[in-house]
Coordinates of C-alpha atoms in Angstrom, one line a residue:
Chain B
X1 CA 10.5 -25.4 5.9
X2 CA 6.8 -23.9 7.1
X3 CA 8.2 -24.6 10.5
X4 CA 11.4 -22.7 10.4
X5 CA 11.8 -19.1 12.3
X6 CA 11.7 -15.6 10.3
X7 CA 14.9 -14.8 11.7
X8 CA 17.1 -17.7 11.1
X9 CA 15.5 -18.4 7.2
X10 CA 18.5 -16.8 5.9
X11 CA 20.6 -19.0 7.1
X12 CA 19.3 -22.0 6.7
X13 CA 18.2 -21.7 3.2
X14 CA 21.8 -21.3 2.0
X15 CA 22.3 -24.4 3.9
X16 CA 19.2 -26.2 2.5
X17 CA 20.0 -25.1 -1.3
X18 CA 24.1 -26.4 -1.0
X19 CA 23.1 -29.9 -0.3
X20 CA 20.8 -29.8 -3.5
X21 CA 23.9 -29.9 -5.9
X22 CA 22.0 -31.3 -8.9
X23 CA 22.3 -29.1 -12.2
X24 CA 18.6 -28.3 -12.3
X25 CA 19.2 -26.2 -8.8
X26 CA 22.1 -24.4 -9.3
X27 CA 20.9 -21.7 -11.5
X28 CA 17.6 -21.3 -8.9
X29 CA 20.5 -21.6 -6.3
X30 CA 22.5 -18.2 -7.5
X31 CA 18.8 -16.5 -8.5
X32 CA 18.4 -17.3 -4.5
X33 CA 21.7 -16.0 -3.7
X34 CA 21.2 -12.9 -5.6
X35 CA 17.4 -11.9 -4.8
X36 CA 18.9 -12.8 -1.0
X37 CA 21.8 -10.0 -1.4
X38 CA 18.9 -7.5 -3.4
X39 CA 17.2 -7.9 -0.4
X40 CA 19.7 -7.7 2.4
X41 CA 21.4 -5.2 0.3
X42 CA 18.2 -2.7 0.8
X43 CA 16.9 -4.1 3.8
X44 CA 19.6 -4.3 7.1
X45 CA 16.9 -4.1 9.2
X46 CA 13.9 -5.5 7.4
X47 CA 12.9 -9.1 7.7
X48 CA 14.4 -11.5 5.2
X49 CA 11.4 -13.4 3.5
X50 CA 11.9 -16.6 1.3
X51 CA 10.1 -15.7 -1.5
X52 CA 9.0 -18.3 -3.5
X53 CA 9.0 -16.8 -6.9
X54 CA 12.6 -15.7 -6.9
X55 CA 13.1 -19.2 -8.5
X56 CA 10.7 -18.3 -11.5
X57 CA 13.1 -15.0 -12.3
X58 CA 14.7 -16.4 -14.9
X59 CA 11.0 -16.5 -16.7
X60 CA 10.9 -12.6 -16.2
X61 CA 10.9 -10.0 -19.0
X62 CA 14.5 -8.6 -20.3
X63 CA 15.1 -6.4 -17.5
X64 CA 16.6 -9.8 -15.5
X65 CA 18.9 -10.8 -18.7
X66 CA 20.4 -7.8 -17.8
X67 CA 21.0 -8.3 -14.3
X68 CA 22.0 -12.4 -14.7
X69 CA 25.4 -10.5 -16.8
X70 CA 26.3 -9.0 -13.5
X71 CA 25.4 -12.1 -11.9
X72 CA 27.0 -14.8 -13.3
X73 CA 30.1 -13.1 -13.2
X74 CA 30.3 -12.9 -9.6
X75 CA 29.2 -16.4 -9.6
X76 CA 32.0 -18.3 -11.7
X77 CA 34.4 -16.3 -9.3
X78 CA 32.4 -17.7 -6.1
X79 CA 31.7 -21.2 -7.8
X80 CA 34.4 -22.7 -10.5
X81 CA 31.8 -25.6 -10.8
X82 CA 28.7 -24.1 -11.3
X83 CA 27.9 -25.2 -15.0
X84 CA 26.4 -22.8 -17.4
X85 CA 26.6 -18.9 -16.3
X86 CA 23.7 -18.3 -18.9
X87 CA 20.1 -19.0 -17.7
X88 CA 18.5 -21.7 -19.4
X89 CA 15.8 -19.6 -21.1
X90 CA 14.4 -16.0 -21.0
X91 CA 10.7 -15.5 -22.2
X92 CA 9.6 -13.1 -24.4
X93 CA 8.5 -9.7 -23.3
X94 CA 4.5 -10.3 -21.6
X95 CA 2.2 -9.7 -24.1
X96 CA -0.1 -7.7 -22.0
X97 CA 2.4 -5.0 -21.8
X98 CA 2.5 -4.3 -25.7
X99 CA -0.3 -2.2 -26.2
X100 CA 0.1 1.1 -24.5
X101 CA -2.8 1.8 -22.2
X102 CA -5.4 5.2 -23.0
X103 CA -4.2 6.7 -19.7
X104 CA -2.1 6.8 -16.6
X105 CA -3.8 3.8 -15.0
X106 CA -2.8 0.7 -16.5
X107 CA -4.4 -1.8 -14.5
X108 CA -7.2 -2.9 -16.2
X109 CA -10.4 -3.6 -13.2
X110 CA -12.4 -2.0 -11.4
X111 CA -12.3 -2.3 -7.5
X112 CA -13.3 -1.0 -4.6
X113 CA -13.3 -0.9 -1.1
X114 CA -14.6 1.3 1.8
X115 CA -15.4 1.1 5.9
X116 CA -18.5 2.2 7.0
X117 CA -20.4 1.0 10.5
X118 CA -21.5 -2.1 9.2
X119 CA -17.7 -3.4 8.1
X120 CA -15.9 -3.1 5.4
X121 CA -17.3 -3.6 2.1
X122 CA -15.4 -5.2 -0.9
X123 CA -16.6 -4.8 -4.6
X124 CA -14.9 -5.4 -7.7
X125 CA -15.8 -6.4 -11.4
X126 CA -14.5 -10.2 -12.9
X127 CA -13.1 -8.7 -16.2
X128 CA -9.8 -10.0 -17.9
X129 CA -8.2 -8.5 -19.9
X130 CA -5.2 -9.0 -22.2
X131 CA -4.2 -6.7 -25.2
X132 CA -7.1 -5.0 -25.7
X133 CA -9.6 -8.5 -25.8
X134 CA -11.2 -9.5 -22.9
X135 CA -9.7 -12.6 -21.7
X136 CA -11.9 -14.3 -19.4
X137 CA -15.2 -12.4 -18.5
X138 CA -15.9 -14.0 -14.7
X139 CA -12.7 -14.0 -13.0
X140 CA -12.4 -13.5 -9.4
X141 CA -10.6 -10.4 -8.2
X142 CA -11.7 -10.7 -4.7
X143 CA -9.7 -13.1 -2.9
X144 CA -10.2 -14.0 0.3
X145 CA -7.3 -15.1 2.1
X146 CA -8.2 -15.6 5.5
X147 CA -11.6 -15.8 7.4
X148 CA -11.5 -12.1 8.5
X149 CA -8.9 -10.4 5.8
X150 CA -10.2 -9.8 1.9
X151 CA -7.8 -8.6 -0.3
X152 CA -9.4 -6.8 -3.8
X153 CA -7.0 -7.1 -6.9
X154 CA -5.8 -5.3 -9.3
X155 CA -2.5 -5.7 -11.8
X156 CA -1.7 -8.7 -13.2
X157 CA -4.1 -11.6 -12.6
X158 CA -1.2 -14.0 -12.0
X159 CA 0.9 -11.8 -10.0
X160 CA -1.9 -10.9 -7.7
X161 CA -3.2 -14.5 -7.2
X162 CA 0.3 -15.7 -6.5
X163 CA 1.1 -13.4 -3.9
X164 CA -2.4 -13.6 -2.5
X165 CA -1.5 -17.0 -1.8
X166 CA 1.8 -16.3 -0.6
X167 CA 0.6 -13.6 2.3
X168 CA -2.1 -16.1 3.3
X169 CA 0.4 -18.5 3.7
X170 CA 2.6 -16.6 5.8
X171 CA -0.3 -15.0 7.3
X172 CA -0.9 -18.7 8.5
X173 CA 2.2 -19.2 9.7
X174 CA 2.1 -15.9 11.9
X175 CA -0.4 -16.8 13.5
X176 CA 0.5 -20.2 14.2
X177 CA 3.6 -19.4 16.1
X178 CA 2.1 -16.2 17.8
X179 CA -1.1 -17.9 18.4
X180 CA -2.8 -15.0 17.4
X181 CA -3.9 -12.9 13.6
X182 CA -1.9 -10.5 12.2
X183 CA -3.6 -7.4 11.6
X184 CA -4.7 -5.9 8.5
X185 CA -2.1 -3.3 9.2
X186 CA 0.7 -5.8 10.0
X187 CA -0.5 -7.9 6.3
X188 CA -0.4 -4.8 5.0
X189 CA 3.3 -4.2 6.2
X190 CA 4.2 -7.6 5.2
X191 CA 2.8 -7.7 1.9
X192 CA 4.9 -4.3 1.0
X193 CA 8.1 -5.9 2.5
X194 CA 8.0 -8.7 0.7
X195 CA 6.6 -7.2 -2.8
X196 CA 9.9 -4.4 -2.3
X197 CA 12.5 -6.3 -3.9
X198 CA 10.7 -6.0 -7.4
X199 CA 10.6 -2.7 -7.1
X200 CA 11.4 -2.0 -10.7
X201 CA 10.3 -5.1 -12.2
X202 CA 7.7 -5.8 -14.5
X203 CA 5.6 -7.3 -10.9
X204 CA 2.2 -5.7 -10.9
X205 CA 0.2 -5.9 -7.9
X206 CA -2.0 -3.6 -6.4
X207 CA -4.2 -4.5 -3.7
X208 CA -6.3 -3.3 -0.6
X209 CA -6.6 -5.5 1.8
X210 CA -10.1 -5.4 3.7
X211 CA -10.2 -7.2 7.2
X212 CA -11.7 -6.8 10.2
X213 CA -8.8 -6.7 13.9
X214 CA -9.2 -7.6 17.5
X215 CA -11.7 -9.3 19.3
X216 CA -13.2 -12.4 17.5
X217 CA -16.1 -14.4 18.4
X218 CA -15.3 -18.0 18.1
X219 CA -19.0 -19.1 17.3
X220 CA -18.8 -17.1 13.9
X221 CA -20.7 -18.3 11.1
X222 CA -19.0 -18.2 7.7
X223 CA -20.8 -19.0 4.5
X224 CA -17.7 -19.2 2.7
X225 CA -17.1 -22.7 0.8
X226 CA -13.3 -22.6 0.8
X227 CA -11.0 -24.1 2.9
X228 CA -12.0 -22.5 6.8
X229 CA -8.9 -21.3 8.6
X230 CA -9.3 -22.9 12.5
X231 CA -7.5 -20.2 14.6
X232 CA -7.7 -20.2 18.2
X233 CA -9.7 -16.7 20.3
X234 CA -7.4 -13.8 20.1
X235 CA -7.3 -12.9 23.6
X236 CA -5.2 -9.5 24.0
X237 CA -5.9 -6.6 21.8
X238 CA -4.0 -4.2 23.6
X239 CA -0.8 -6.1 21.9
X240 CA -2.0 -5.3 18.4
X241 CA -2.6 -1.9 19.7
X242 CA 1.4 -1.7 21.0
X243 CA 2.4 -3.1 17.5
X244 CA -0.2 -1.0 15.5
X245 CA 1.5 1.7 17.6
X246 CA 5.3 0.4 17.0
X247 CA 4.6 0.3 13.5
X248 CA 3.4 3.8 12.6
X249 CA 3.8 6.0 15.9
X250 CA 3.7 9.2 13.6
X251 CA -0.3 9.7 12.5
X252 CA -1.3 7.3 10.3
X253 CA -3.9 7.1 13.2
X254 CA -4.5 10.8 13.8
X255 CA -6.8 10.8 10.5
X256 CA -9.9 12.4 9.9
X257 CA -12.0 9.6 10.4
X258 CA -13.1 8.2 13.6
X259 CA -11.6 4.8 13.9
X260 CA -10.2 3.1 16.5
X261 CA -6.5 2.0 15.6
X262 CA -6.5 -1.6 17.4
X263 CA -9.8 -3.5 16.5
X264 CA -12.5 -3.2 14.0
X265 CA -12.4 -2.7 10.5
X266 CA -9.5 -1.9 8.8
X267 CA -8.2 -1.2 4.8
X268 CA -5.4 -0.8 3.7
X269 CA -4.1 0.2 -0.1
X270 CA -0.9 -1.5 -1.0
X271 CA 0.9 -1.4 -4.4
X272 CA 4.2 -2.9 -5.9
X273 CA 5.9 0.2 -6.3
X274 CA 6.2 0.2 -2.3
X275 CA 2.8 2.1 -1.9
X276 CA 1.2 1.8 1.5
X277 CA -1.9 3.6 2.6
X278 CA -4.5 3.3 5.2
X279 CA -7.7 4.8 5.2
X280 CA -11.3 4.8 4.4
X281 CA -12.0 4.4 1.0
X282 CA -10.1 3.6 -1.9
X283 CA -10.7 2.2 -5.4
X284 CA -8.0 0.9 -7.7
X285 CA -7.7 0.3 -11.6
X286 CA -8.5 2.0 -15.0
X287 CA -12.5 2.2 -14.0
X288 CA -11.6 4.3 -10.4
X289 CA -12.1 7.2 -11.6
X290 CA -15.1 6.6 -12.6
X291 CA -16.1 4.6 -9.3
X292 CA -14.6 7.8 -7.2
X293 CA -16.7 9.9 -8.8
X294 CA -19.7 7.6 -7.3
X295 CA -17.9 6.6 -3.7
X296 CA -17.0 10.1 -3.1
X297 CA -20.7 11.5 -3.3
X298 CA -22.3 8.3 -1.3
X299 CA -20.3 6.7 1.1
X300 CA -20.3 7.9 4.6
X301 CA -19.9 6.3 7.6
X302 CA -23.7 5.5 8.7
X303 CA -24.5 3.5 5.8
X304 CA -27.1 1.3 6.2
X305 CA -25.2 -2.3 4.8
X306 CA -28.0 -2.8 1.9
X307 CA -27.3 1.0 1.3
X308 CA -23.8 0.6 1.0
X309 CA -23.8 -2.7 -1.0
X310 CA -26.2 -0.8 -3.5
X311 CA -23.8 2.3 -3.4
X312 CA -20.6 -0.5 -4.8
X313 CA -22.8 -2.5 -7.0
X314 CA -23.7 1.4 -8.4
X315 CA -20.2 2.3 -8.7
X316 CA -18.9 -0.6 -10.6
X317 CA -21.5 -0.6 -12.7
X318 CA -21.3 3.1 -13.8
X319 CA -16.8 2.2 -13.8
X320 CA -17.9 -0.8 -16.2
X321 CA -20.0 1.2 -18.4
X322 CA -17.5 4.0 -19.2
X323 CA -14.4 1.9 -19.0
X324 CA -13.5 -0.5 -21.5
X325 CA -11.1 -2.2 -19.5
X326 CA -13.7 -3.4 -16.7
X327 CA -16.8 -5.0 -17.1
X328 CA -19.4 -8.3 -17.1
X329 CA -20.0 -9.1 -13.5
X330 CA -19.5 -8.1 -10.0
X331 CA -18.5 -9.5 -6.8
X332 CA -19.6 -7.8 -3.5
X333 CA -17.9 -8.8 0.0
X334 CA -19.1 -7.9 3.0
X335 CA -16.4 -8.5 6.1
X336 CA -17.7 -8.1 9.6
X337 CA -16.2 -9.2 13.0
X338 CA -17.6 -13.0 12.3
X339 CA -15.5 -12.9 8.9
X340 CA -16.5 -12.9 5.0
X341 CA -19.8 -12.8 3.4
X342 CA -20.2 -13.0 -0.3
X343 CA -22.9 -12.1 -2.1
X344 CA -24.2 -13.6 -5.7
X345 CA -22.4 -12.8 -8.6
X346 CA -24.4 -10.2 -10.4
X347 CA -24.2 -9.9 -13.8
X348 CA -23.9 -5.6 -15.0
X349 CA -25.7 -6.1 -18.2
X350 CA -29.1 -6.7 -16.6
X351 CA -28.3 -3.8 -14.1
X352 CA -27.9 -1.8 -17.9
X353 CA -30.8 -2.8 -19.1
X354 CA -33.3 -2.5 -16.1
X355 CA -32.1 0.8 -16.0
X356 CA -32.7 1.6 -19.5
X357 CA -36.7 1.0 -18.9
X358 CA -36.2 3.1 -15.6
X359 CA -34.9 5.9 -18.1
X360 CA -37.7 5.6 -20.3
X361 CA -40.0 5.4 -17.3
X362 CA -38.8 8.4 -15.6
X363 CA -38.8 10.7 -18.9
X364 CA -42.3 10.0 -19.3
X365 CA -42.8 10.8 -15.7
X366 CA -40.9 14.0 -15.9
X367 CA -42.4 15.4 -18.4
X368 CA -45.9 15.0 -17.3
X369 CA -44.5 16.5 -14.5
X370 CA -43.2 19.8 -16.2
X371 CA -46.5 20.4 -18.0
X372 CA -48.2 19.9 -14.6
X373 CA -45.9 22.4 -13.0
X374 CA -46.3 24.8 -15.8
X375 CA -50.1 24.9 -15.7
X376 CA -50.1 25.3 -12.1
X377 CA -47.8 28.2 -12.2
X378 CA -48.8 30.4 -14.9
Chain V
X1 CA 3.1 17.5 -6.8
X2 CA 4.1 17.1 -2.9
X3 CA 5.1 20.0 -0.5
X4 CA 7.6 20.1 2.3
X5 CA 8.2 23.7 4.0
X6 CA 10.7 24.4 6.8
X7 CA 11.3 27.8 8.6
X8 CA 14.0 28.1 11.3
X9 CA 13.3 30.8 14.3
X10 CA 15.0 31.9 17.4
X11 CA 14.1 29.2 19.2
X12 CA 11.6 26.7 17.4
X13 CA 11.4 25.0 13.8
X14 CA 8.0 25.3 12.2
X15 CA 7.5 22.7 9.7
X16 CA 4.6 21.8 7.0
X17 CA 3.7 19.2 4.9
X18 CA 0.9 18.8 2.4
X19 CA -1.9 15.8 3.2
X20 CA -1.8 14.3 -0.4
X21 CA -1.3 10.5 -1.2
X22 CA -1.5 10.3 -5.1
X23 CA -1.7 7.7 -7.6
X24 CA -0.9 9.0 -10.9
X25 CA -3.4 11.5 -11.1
X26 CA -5.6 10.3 -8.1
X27 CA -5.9 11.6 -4.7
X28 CA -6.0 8.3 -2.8
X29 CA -6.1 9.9 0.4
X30 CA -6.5 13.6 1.8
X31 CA -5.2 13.5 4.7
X32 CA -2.0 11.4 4.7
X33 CA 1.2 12.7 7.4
X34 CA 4.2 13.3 5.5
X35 CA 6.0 13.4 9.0
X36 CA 7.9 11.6 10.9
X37 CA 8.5 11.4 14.3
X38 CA 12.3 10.5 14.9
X39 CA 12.3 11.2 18.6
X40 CA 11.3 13.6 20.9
X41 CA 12.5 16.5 19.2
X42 CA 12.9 15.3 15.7
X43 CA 11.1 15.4 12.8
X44 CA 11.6 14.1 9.6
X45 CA 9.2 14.8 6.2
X46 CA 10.0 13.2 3.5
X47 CA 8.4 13.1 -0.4
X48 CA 9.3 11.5 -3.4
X49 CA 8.9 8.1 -5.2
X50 CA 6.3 6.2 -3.8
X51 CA 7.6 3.4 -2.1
X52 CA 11.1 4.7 -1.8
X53 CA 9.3 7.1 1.4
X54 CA 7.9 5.3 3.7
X55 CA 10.6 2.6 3.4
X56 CA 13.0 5.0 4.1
X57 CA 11.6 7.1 6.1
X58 CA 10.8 4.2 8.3
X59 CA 14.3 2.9 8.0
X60 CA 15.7 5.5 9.4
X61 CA 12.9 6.1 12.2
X62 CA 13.4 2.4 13.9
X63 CA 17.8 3.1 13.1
X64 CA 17.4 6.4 15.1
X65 CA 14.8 4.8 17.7
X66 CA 17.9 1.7 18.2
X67 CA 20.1 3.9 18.8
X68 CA 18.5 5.6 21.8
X69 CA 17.7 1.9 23.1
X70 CA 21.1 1.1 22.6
X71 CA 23.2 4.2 24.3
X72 CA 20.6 5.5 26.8
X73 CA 20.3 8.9 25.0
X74 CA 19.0 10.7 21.9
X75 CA 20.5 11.2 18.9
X76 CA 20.9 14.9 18.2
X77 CA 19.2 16.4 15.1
X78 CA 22.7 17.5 13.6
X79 CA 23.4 13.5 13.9
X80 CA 20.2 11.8 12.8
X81 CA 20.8 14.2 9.8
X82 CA 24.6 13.2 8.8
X83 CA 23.0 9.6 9.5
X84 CA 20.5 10.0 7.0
X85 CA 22.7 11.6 4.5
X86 CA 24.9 8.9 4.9
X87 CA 22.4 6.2 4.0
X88 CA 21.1 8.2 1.2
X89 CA 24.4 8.2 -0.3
X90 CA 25.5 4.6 0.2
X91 CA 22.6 3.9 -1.7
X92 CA 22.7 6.3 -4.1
X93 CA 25.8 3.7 -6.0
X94 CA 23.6 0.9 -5.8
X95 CA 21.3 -1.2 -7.7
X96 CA 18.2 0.3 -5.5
X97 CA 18.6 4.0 -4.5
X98 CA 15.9 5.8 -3.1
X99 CA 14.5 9.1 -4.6
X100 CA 13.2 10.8 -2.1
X101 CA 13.4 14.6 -0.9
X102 CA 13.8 15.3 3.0
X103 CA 13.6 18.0 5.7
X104 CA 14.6 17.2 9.2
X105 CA 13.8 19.6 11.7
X106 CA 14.5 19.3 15.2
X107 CA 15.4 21.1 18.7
X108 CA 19.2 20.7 20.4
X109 CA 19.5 21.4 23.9
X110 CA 23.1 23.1 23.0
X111 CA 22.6 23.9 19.4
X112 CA 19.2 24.9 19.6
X113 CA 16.5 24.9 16.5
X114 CA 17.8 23.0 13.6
X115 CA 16.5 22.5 10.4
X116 CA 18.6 20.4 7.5
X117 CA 17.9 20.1 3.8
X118 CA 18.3 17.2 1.7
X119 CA 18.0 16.0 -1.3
X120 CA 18.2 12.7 -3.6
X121 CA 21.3 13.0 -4.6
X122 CA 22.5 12.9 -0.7
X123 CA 23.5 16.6 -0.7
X124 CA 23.1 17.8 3.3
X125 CA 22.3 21.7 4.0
X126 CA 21.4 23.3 7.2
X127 CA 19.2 26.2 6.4
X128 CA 17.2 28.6 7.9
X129 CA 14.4 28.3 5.8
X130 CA 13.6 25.3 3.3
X131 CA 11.1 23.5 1.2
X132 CA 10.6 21.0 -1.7
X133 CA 8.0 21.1 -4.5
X134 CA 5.4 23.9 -5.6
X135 CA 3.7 25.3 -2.4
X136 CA 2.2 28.3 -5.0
X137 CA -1.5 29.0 -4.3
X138 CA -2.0 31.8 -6.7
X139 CA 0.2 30.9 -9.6
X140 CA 0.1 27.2 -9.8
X141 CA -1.6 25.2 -12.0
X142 CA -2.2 22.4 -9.3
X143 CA -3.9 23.4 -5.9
X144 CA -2.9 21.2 -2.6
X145 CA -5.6 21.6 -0.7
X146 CA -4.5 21.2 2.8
X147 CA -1.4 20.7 5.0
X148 CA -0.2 19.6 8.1
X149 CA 1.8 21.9 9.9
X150 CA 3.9 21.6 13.4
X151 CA 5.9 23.3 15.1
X152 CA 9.3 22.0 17.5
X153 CA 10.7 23.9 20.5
X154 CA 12.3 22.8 23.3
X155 CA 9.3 21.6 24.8
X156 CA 8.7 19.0 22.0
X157 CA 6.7 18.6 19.0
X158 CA 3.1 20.0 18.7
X159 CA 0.7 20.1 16.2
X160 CA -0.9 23.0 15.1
X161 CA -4.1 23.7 13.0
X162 CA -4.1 21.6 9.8
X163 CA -4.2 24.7 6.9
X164 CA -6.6 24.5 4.7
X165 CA -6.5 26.6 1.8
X166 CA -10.3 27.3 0.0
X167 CA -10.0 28.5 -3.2
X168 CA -9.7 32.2 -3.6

């Protein structure tokens, strides 16, 4: 299957799935059929992706009990001997979803990601939540999913670490037949196309996707300990630049900011309700807000790179602090043209407490200050 | 709150767009182009639900760009906008319609300056003069703080000087 051409996949998985005739597969074979006609039914002219999790639909929320109605009645006219028309279970309504969130926002993290000359830099917090209890406090929501290309998460944890896997994946496989990467841009593109068919659904997964394009040195370190990706020197940029240019000819490039289209850092914002944005600086979840108001004063362009990681770890920590939702630790990236660096974990509750005593510090300081300033001016 | 303004003259179409990108009540990005470019002479500006744009939009765009790599010529505005109507409205009786809001203006050699209004429900208007959304400075609650704006004449598309509107 990894081996098998974008173009042809269609095909060939209706072939593959009727030689599987055992009971177990024929329910996943109509779910295939139907997310299959969603998609071509939207998307004439948009690749046709197999999408792994269209197998687990019949695990989804109510909205797909309607939908398998409409569904097995077209398939006991198409298939007489296709078993049970019912799915074999539904599961209840997620959990998460039951408490109504404060405000607009319901993704419950911080993250953030901006360019500046030194890269891109990637922050986020490691906070889980699940109904209003934290779930697990030192989760990862920084993924990296290729040697140059970080995605930051936000949504549901499971959602976005499936998918994450699923772009690096095909990711993989792009560059494997084209012998070169894909570029933020184009992951970007590809992530959208293939979250579009649950437009709708419960699926929650919004993500920006931090990576540096073009030219590669081969002899770049990484001090990542996951698995390495080997990929061979990227020789022509100029074809990113044609499909950079193919794929958005209207400005998307004519923006304020200074970059380059082809090569060099890149971030893009992309979202499961079909959202797709590149730019410069973008922070996602409940605690954004409260990061903005931190990125928006800060973060320029010449940004030293212990000035910019200082200016994250600063906003996450003041998002954590206000927002319930995020908190406990966070996870700095830095990507540059040799690929992913990671620094420590740092835990926010020091960071609280060492600037507690600079409080006290500074109050004292200020207000021998005043008294200094007083006498000297009356 | 998006914007989409088009006014037809004697012989141009000047179009503008506001540069928002919102999340809920974000501003993800300042300066994002509503616009796009369906040819030479075409223009198509598009708001509405987020994904539901750009998917569409850009559906169109590469439809519109096939057929001039298929039949040697351009598609005149008048077309690309019956085309676009049509696809709006076969998928307006589906399980996946698209809500979105479109102008397209664009310049005919014969017919000259065109400019075509429609809507989510696939309703198709030629017009003189056009828009979608709030564009109120004074009166509105919500200020849009800048907007693209370009102009199409028989020489082309060009862009003219973003507006941006300071509070008063």
């Amino acid at each position: 299957m990894a081996l098998e051409n974008f173009c042809n996949f269609h095909d060939i998985l209706e072939d593959q799935v009727t030689t599987d005739r055992s009971a177990v597969f024929q329910t996943k074979k109509t779910l295939h059929t139907y997310s299959s006609d969603l998609a071509l039914g939207k998307s004439r002219s948009l690749f046709h992706f197999y999408i792994p999790v269209s197998e687990y639909l019949d695990e989804s929320p109510i909205q797909f009990g309607q939908i398998s109605a409409i569904q097995s009645a077209a398939v006991s006219s198409e298939e007489p001997c296709s078993a049970s028309s019912c799915l074999p279970y539904s599961l209840p309504f997620a959990s998460s979803q039951s408490v109504p969130p404060p405000f607009p926002m319901s993704h419950g993290t911080t993250t953030l990601a901006f360019i500046f000359q030194g890269g891109v830099l990637a922050a986020a917090d490691t906070r889980s939540s699940c109904s209003g209890l934290v779930a697990c406090p030192a989760s990862q929501k920084v993924l990296p999913i290729h040697s140059h290309l970080v995605g930051t998460t936000s949504g549901t944890s499971a959602d976005c670490a499936l998918w994450k896997r699923i772009l690096a994946r095909e990711l993989r496989l792009y560059q494997l037949r084209h012998g070169r990467r894909l570029s933020t841009g184009g992951a970007a593109k590809l992530l959208s196309h293939m979250l579009h068919p649950f437009k709708g659904t419960e699926l929650c997964v919004a993500a920006t996707l931090c990576g540096w394009d073009g030219e590669e040195r081969n002899d770049g370190r990484h001090d990542h300990q996951k698995k390495e990706m080997d990929f061979s020197s990227c020789e022509k940029t100029s074809e990113i630049c044609e499909e950079e240019k193919f794929v958005s000819p209207t400005s998307e490039q004519r923006l304020v900011s200074e970059k380059p289209s082809c090569s060099g850092p890149s971030l893009v914002y992309v979202c499961s309700d079909g959202t797709r944005l590149k730019g410069t600086l973008f922070s996602v979840g409940s605690g954004s807000p409260y990061a903005y108001s931190i990125l928006d004063q800060e973060v320029h362009w010449g940004l030293t790179v212990n000035k910019a990681v200082s200016v994250a770890r600063e906003a996450v920590y003041r998002a954590t602090h206000r927002d319930a939702y995020s908190g406990n630790c966070v996870d700095v990236f830095h990507v540059t043209s040799k690929g992913w660096t990671r620094r420590n974990r740092e835990d926010l509750k020091e960071e609280y407490y060492r600037e507690k005593e600079r409080q006290k510090q500074e109050g004292r300081g200020r207000k021998q200050k005043q008294e200094a300033t007083l006498s000297v001016k009356t | 709150m998006e914007y989409l303004v088009g006014i037809q003259g004697p012989d141009f179409v000047l179009v503008a767009a506001d540069n928002v990108a919102a999340s809920s009540i974000i501003q993800m990005k300042h300066d994002y182009d509503k616009m796009f470019k369906l040819s030479e002479k075409i223009l198509l500006l598009c708001v509405g639900e987020a994904g539901d744009t750009v998917q569409f939009a850009e559906y169109i765009q590469k439809n519109v760009q096939l057929y001039k790599m298929r039949n040697g010529y351009e598609l005149s505005p008048a077309a690309a906008a019956n085309f676009t109507r049509k696809n709006l409205a076969d998928y307006l009786r589906s399980r996946t319609p698209y809500h979105v809001n479109l102008l397209l203006a664009g310049y005919d050699e014969t017919d000259g300056p065109g400019l075509y209004y429609m809507d989510y429900l696939s309703s198709l208007a030629k017009a003189p003069f056009a828009a979608h959304g709030y564009g109120l400075n004074k009166r509105f609650i919500l200020n849009l703080p800048s907007f693209t704006v370009r102009v199409i004449d028989k020489e082309g598309i060009h862009d003219l000087e973003n507006l941006t509107l300071g509070a008063k």
